[in-house]
Coordinates of C-alpha atoms in Angstrom, one line a residue:
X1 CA 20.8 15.8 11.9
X2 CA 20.8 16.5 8.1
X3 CA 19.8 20.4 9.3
X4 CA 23.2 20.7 11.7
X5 CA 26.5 21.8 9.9
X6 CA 29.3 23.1 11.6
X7 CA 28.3 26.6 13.1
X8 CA 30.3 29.5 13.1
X9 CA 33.0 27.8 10.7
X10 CA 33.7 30.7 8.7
X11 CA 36.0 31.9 10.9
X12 CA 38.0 28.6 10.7
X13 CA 38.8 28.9 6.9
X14 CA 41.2 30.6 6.1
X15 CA 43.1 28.6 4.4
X16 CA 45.9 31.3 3.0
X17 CA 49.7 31.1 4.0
X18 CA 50.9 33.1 7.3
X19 CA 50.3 37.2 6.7
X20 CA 53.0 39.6 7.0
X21 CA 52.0 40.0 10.9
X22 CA 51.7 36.4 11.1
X23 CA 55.0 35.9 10.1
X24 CA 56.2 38.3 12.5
X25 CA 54.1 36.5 15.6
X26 CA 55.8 33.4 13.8
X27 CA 59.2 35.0 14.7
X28 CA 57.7 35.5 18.2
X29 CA 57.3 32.2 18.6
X30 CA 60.2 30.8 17.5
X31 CA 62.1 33.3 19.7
X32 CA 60.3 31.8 23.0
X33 CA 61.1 28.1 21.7
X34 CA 64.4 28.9 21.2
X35 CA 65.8 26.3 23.0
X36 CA 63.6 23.5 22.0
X37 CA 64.3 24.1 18.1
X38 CA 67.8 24.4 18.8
X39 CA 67.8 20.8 20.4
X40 CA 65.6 18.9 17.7
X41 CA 68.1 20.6 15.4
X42 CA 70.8 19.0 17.2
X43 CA 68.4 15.8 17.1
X44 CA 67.9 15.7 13.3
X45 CA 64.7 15.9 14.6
X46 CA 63.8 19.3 12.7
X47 CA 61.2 18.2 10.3
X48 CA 59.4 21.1 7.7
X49 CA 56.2 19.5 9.2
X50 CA 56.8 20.2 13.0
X51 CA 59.3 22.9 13.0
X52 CA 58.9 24.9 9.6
X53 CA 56.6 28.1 9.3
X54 CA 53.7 26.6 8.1
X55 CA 53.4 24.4 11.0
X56 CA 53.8 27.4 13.1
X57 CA 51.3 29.3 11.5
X58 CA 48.8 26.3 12.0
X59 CA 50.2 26.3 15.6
X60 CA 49.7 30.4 16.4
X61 CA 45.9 30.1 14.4
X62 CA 45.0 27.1 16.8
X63 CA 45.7 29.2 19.7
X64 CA 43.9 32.5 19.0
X65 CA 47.7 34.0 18.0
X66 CA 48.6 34.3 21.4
X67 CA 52.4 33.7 21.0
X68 CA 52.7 32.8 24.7
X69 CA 49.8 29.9 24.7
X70 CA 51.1 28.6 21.6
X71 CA 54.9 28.2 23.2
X72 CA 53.3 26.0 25.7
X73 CA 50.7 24.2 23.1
X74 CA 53.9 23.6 21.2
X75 CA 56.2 22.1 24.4
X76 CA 53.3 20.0 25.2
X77 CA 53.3 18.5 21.1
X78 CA 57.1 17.6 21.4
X79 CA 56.8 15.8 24.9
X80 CA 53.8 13.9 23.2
X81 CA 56.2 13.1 19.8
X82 CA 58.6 11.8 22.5
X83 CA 55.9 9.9 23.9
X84 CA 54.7 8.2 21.5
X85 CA 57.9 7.8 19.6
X86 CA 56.4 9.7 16.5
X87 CA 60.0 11.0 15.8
X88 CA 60.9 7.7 14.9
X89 CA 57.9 7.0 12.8
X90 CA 58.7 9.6 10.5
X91 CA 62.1 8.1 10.0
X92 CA 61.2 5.3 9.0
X93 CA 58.3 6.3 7.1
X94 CA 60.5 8.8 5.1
X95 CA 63.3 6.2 4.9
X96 CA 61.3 4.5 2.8
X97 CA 60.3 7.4 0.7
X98 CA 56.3 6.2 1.9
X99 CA 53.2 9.1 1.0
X100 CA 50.2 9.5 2.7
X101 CA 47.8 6.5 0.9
X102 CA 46.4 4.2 3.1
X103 CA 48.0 0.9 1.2
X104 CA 51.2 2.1 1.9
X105 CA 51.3 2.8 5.9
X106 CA 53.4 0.3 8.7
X107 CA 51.4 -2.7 8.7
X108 CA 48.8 -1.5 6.2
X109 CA 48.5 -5.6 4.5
X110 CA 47.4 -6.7 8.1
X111 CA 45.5 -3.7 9.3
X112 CA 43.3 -3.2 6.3
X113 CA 42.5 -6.6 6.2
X114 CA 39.9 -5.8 9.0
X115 CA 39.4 -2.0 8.9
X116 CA 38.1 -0.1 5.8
X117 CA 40.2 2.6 5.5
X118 CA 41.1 4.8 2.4
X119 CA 43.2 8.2 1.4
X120 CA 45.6 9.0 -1.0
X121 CA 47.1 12.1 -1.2
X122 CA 47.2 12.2 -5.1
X123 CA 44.0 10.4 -5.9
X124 CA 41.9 12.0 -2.9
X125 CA 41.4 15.2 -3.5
X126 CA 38.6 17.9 -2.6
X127 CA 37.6 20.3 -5.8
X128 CA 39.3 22.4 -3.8
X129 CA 42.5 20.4 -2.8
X130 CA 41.9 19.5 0.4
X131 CA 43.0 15.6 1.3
X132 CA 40.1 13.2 1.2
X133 CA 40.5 10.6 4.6
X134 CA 37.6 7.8 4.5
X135 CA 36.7 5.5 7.1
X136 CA 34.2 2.9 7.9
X137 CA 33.8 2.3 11.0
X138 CA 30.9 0.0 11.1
X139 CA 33.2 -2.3 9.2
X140 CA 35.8 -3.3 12.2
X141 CA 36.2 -6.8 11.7
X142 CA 36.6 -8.0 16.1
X143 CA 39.5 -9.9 14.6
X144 CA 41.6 -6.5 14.6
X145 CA 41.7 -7.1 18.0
X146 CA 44.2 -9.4 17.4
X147 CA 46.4 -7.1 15.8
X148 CA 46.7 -4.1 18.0
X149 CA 50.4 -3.5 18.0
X150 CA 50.4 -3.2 14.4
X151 CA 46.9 -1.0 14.2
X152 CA 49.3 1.1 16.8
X153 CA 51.7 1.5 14.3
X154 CA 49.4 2.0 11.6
X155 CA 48.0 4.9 13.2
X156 CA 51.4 6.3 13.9
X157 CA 52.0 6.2 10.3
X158 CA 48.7 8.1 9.9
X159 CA 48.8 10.8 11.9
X160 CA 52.6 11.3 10.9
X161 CA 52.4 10.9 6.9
X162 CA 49.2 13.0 7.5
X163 CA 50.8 16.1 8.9
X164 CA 54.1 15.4 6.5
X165 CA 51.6 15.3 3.2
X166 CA 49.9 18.2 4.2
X167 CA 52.8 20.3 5.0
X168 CA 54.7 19.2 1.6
X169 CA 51.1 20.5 -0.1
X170 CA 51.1 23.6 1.5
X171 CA 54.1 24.5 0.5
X172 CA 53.7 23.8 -2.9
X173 CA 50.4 24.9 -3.4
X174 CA 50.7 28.7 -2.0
X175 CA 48.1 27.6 0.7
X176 CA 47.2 25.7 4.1
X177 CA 45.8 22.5 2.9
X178 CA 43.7 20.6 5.3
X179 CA 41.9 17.4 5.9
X180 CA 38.4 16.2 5.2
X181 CA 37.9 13.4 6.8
X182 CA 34.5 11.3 6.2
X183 CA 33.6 8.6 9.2
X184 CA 31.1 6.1 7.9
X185 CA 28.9 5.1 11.1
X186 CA 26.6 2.7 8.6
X187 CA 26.3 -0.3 10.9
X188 CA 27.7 0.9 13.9
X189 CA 25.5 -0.8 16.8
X190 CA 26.6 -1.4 20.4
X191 CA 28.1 -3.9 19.9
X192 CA 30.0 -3.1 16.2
X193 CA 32.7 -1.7 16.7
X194 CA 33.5 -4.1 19.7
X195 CA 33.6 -2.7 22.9
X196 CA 37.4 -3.2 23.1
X197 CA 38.1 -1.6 19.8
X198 CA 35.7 1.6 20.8
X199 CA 38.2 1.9 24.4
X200 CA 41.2 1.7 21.9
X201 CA 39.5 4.7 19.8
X202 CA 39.4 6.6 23.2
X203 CA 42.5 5.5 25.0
X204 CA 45.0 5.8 22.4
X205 CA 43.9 6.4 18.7
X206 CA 41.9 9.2 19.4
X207 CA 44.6 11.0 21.5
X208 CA 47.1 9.7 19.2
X209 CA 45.0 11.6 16.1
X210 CA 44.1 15.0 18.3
X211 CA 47.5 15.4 19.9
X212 CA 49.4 14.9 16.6
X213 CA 48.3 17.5 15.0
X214 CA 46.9 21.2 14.8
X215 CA 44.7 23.1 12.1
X216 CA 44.9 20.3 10.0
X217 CA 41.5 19.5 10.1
X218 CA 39.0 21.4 7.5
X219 CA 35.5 19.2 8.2
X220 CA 34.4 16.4 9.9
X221 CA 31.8 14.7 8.2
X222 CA 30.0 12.0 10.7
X223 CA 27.5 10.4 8.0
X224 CA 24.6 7.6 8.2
X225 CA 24.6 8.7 12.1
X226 CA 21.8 6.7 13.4
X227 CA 20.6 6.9 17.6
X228 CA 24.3 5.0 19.1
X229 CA 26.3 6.9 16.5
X230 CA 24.9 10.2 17.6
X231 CA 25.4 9.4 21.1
X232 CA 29.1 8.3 20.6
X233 CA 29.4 11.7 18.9
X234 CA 28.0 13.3 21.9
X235 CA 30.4 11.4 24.3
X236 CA 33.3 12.0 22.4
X237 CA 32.9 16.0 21.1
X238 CA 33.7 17.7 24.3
X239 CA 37.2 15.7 23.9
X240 CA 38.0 17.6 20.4
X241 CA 39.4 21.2 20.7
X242 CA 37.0 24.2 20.6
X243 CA 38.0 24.7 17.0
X244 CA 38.0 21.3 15.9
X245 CA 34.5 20.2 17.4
X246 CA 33.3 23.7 15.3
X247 CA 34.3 21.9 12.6
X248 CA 32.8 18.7 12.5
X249 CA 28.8 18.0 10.8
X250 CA 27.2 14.9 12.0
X251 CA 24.8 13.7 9.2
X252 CA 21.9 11.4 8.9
X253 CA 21.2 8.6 5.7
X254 CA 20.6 11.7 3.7
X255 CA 23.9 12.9 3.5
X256 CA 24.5 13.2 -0.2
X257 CA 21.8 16.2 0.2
X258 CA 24.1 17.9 2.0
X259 CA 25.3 21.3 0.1
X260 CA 28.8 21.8 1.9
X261 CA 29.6 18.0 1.6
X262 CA 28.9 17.2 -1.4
X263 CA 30.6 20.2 -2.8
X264 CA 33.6 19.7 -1.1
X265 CA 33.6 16.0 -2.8
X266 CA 32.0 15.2 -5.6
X267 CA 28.7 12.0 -5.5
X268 CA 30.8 10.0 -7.3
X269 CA 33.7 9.4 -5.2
X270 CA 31.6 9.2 -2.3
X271 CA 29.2 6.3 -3.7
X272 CA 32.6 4.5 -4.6
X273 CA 34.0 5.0 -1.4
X274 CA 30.7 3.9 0.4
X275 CA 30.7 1.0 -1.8
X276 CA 33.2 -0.3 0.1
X277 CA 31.5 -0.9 2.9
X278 CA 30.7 -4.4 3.6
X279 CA 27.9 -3.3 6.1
X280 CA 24.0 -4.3 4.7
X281 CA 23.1 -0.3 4.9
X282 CA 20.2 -1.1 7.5
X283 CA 20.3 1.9 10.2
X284 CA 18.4 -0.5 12.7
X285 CA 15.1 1.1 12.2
X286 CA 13.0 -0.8 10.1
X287 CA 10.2 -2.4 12.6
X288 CA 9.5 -5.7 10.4
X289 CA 10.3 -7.5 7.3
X290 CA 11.4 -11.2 6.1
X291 CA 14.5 -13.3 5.5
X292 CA 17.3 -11.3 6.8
X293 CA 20.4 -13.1 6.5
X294 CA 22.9 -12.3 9.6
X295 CA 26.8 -13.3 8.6
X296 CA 29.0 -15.1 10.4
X297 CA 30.6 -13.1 13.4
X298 CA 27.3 -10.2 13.2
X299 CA 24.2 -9.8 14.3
X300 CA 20.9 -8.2 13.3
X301 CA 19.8 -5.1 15.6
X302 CA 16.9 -3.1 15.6
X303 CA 15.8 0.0 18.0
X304 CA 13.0 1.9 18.8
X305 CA 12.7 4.8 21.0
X306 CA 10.5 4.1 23.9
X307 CA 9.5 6.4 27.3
X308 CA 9.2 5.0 30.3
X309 CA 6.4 2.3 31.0
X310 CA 5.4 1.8 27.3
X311 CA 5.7 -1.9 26.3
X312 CA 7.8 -3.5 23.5
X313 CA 6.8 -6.9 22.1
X314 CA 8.4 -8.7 19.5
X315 CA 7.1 -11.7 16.9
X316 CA 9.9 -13.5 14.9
X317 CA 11.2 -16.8 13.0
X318 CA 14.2 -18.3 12.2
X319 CA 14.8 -20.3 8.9
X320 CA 17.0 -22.4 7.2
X321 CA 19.8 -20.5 5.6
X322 CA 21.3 -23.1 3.6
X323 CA 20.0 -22.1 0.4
X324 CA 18.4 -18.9 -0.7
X325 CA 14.5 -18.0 -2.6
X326 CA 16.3 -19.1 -5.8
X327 CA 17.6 -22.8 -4.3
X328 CA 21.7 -21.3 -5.0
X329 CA 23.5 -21.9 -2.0
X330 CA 24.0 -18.8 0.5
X331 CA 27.1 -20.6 2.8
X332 CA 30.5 -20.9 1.6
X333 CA 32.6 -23.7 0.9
X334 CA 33.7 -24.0 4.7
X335 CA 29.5 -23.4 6.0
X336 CA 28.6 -26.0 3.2
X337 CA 30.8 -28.7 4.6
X338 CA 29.8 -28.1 8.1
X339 CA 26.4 -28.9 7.2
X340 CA 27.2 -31.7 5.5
X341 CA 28.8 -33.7 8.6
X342 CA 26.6 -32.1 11.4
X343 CA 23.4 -30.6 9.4
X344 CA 22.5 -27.3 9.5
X345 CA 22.3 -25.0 12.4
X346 CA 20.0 -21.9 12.8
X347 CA 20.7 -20.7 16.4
X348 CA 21.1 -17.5 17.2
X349 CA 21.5 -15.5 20.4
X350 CA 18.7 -13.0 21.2
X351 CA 18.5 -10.5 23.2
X352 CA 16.5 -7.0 24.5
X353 CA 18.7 -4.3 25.8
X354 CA 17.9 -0.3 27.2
X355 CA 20.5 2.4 26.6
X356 CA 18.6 5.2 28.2
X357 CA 18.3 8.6 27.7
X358 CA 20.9 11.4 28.8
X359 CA 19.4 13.3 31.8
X360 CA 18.4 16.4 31.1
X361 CA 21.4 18.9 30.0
X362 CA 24.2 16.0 29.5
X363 CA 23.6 15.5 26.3
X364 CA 25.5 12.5 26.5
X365 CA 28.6 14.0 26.8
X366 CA 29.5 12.8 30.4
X367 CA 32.1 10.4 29.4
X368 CA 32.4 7.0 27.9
X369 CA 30.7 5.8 31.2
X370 CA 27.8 8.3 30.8
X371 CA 24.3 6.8 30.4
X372 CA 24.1 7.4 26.9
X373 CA 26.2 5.2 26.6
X374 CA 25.5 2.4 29.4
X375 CA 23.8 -1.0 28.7
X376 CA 20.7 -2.3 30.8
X377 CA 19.9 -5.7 30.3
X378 CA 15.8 -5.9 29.9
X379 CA 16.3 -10.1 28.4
X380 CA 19.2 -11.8 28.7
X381 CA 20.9 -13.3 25.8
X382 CA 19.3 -16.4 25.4
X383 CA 19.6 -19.7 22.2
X384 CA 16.7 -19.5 19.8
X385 CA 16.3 -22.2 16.8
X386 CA 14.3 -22.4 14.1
X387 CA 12.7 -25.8 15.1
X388 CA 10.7 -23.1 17.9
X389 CA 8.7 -22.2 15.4
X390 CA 7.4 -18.2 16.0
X391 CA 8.9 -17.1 19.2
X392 CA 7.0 -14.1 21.2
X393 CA 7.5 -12.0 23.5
X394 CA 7.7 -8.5 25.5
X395 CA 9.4 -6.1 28.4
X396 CA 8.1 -3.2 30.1
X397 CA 10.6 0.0 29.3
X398 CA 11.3 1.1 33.1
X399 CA 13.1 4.8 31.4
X400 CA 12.9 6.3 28.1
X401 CA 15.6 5.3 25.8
X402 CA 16.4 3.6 23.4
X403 CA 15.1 -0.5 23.0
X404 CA 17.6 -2.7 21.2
X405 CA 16.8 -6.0 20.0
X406 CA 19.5 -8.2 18.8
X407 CA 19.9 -11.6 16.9
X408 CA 23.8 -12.4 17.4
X409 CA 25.5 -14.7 15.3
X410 CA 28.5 -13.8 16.3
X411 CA 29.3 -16.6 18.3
X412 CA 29.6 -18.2 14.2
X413 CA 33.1 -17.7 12.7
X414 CA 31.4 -19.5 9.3
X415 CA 27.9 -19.9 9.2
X416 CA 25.3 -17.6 8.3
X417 CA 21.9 -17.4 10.4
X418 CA 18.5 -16.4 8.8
X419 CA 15.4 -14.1 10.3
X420 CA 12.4 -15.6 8.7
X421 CA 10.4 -12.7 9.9
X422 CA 10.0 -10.0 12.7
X423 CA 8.2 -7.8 13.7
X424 CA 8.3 -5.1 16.7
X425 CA 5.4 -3.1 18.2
X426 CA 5.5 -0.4 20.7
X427 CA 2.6 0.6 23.0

């Protein structure tokens, strides 16, 4: 992955204001939508940002200058503002004299509680001026799910303050600034995001993000990709417009060696904004090692590619997470006192999974009900404690793909679990 960038981009940036001709196809344009402009004027619905000439510009670029695509692009946008109420959004947002930094969007004190999200359009800044949008998505915390009318709203505010900040920087700046945006798959699993959060992503905040907005987009960066996140890149790509798939570069662990990233932004703010990430930084694909520590609500997975009729076997241990090498306590105060009046519980549920292989020329791209990404049960999910002492075991792989063991604990809302030690063979 660390070899793939986004090929062909150089047509895609030009980041300079409209041209003399491209004004002129901006005239064009507003000629044909004549009656629509007139009518969000009347509206006071006539933002800089959706109806100014740097919008327009981004609007006839997006669709290859042809003045008559663009019209209809551009009827399909308003109908989806209506839609989604995106109109009012910016009211209130701008009522409230709000920018685009992630602390100060709708619901932001609930939302971020769960989601690690950051951008601020003074702070977050490329060398080259571009807004800086980071996300983690490994770090959904299931408990979001509990909040989707405000993550809704949140996401409004997003896409909104996104296209306003931009806009407002263009103009000031003499030039089309853009977005690089930076999705952290570091502990992204099957199961992390949760399955509900992943159909949000493709029911509404995916839409919400794409249909929003146009040429505002200057690099997708999809970094610590492991085997689900490249296939979840797969399934979701042939969604993005032509132009905007061009520009997006999924990357590997070794993403800081990546020239065009890391000149656009600089090591240092991306080790401090990977630091944020409460994931463990384990891509799944180390085969064996010794008191792993699975939080409450997580779970431990590992994968290995395997073709079809090879056998996986597994050898593993819980222990007694209670206290750590050092004898400090590793629970909090809620997991201590737990213990205390019931002793201390180790269970975990484990389980072996398949997600196999795209046939030949999908790529995985097939839909979020393709195979790539499809779950086949090989071992149920079944209660393992540490009094079993070293549990064994192994599955025949009936089609290549990839094997998924899993130690849940997320049936815990407070106590940790502990791996002793594992170990996975193939053959």
């Amino acid at each position: 992955l660390s070899g793939m960038a986004a090929q062909g981009a150089a047509d895609l940036d030009d980041d300079s204001l409209a041209s003399t001709a491209e004004l002129g196809l901006v005239q064009q344009l507003r000629d044909e939508l004549a009656n629509e402009l007139k009518n969000l004027a009347v509206a006071e619905c006539d933002f800089p940002h959706t109806t100014g000439d740097i919008f327009l510009t981004r609007v006839l670029r997006g669709n290859g200058k042809d003045v008559g695509q663009s019209a209809a692009w551009y009827r399909n946008f308003l109908e989806f503002r209506r839609a989604n109420g995106l109109d009012e959004m910016f009211k209130t947002c701008r009522s409230k004299g709000l920018k685009w930094t992630a602390n100060s969007m709708p619901e932001a004190d609930t939302v971020r509680q769960y989601y690690n999200v950051h951008f601020d359009e003074e702070r977050l800044r490329t060398a080259g001026g571009h807004l800086i949008w980071y996300d983690s998505v490994g770090d959904v915390d299931p408990r979001l799910l509990d909040h989707m009318d405000k993550l809704s709203s949140f996401i409004k505010g997003i896409a909104e303050m996104r296209s306003e900040a931009a806009d407002r920087l263009s103009a000031k700046e003499g030039r089309l600034v853009k977005i690089v945006r930076i999705v952290d798959c570091d502990g992204v699993s099957p199961w992390s995001p949760p399955p509900e959060f992943r159909q949000y992503f493709r029911k509404v905040m995916f839409p919400l993000l794409i249909g929003s907005s146009i040429e505002i987009s200057h690099r997708l960066f999809v970094i610590n990709c492991a085997w689900f996140s490249v296939r979840m890149f797969n399934v979701f790509a042939p969604l993005m417009p032509e132009r905007a798939r061009r520009r997006s570069v999924p990357l590997d662990q070794a993403f800081l060696e990546h020239a065009e990233l890391t000149t656009l932004v600089s090591g240092k703010v991306l080790t401090e904004l990977t630091a944020t990430r409460q994931t463990d930084g384990d891509d799944g694909a180390t085969l064996s090692g010794a008191m792993r520590m699975i939080s409450a609500g997580k779970s431990m997975d590992k994968s290995v590619q395997a073709a079809a009729g090879q056998n996986v076997a597994w050898s593993f241990a819980l222990g007694t997470p209670g206290k750590g090498a050092d004898g400090s306590p590793t629970r909090g105060l809620a997991g201590r006192a737990l213990d205390a009046v019931g002793g201390e519980v180790t269970d975990v549920m484990f389980s072996v999974s398949l997600w196999p292989d795209p046939p030949d020329g999908d790529g995985g791209g097939g839909g979020a009900d393709a195979s790539a990404t499809t779950e086949h049960v090989l071992c149920p999910p079944k209660q393992v404690v540490a009094d079993q002492g070293t549990i064994t075991g192994s599955v025949e792989v009936p089609t290549s793909g990839a094997v998924v063991l899993r130690w849940s604990n997320s049936h815990s809302w407070v106590r940790a679990k502990l791996v002793a030690t594992y170990e996975i063979t193939i053959s």
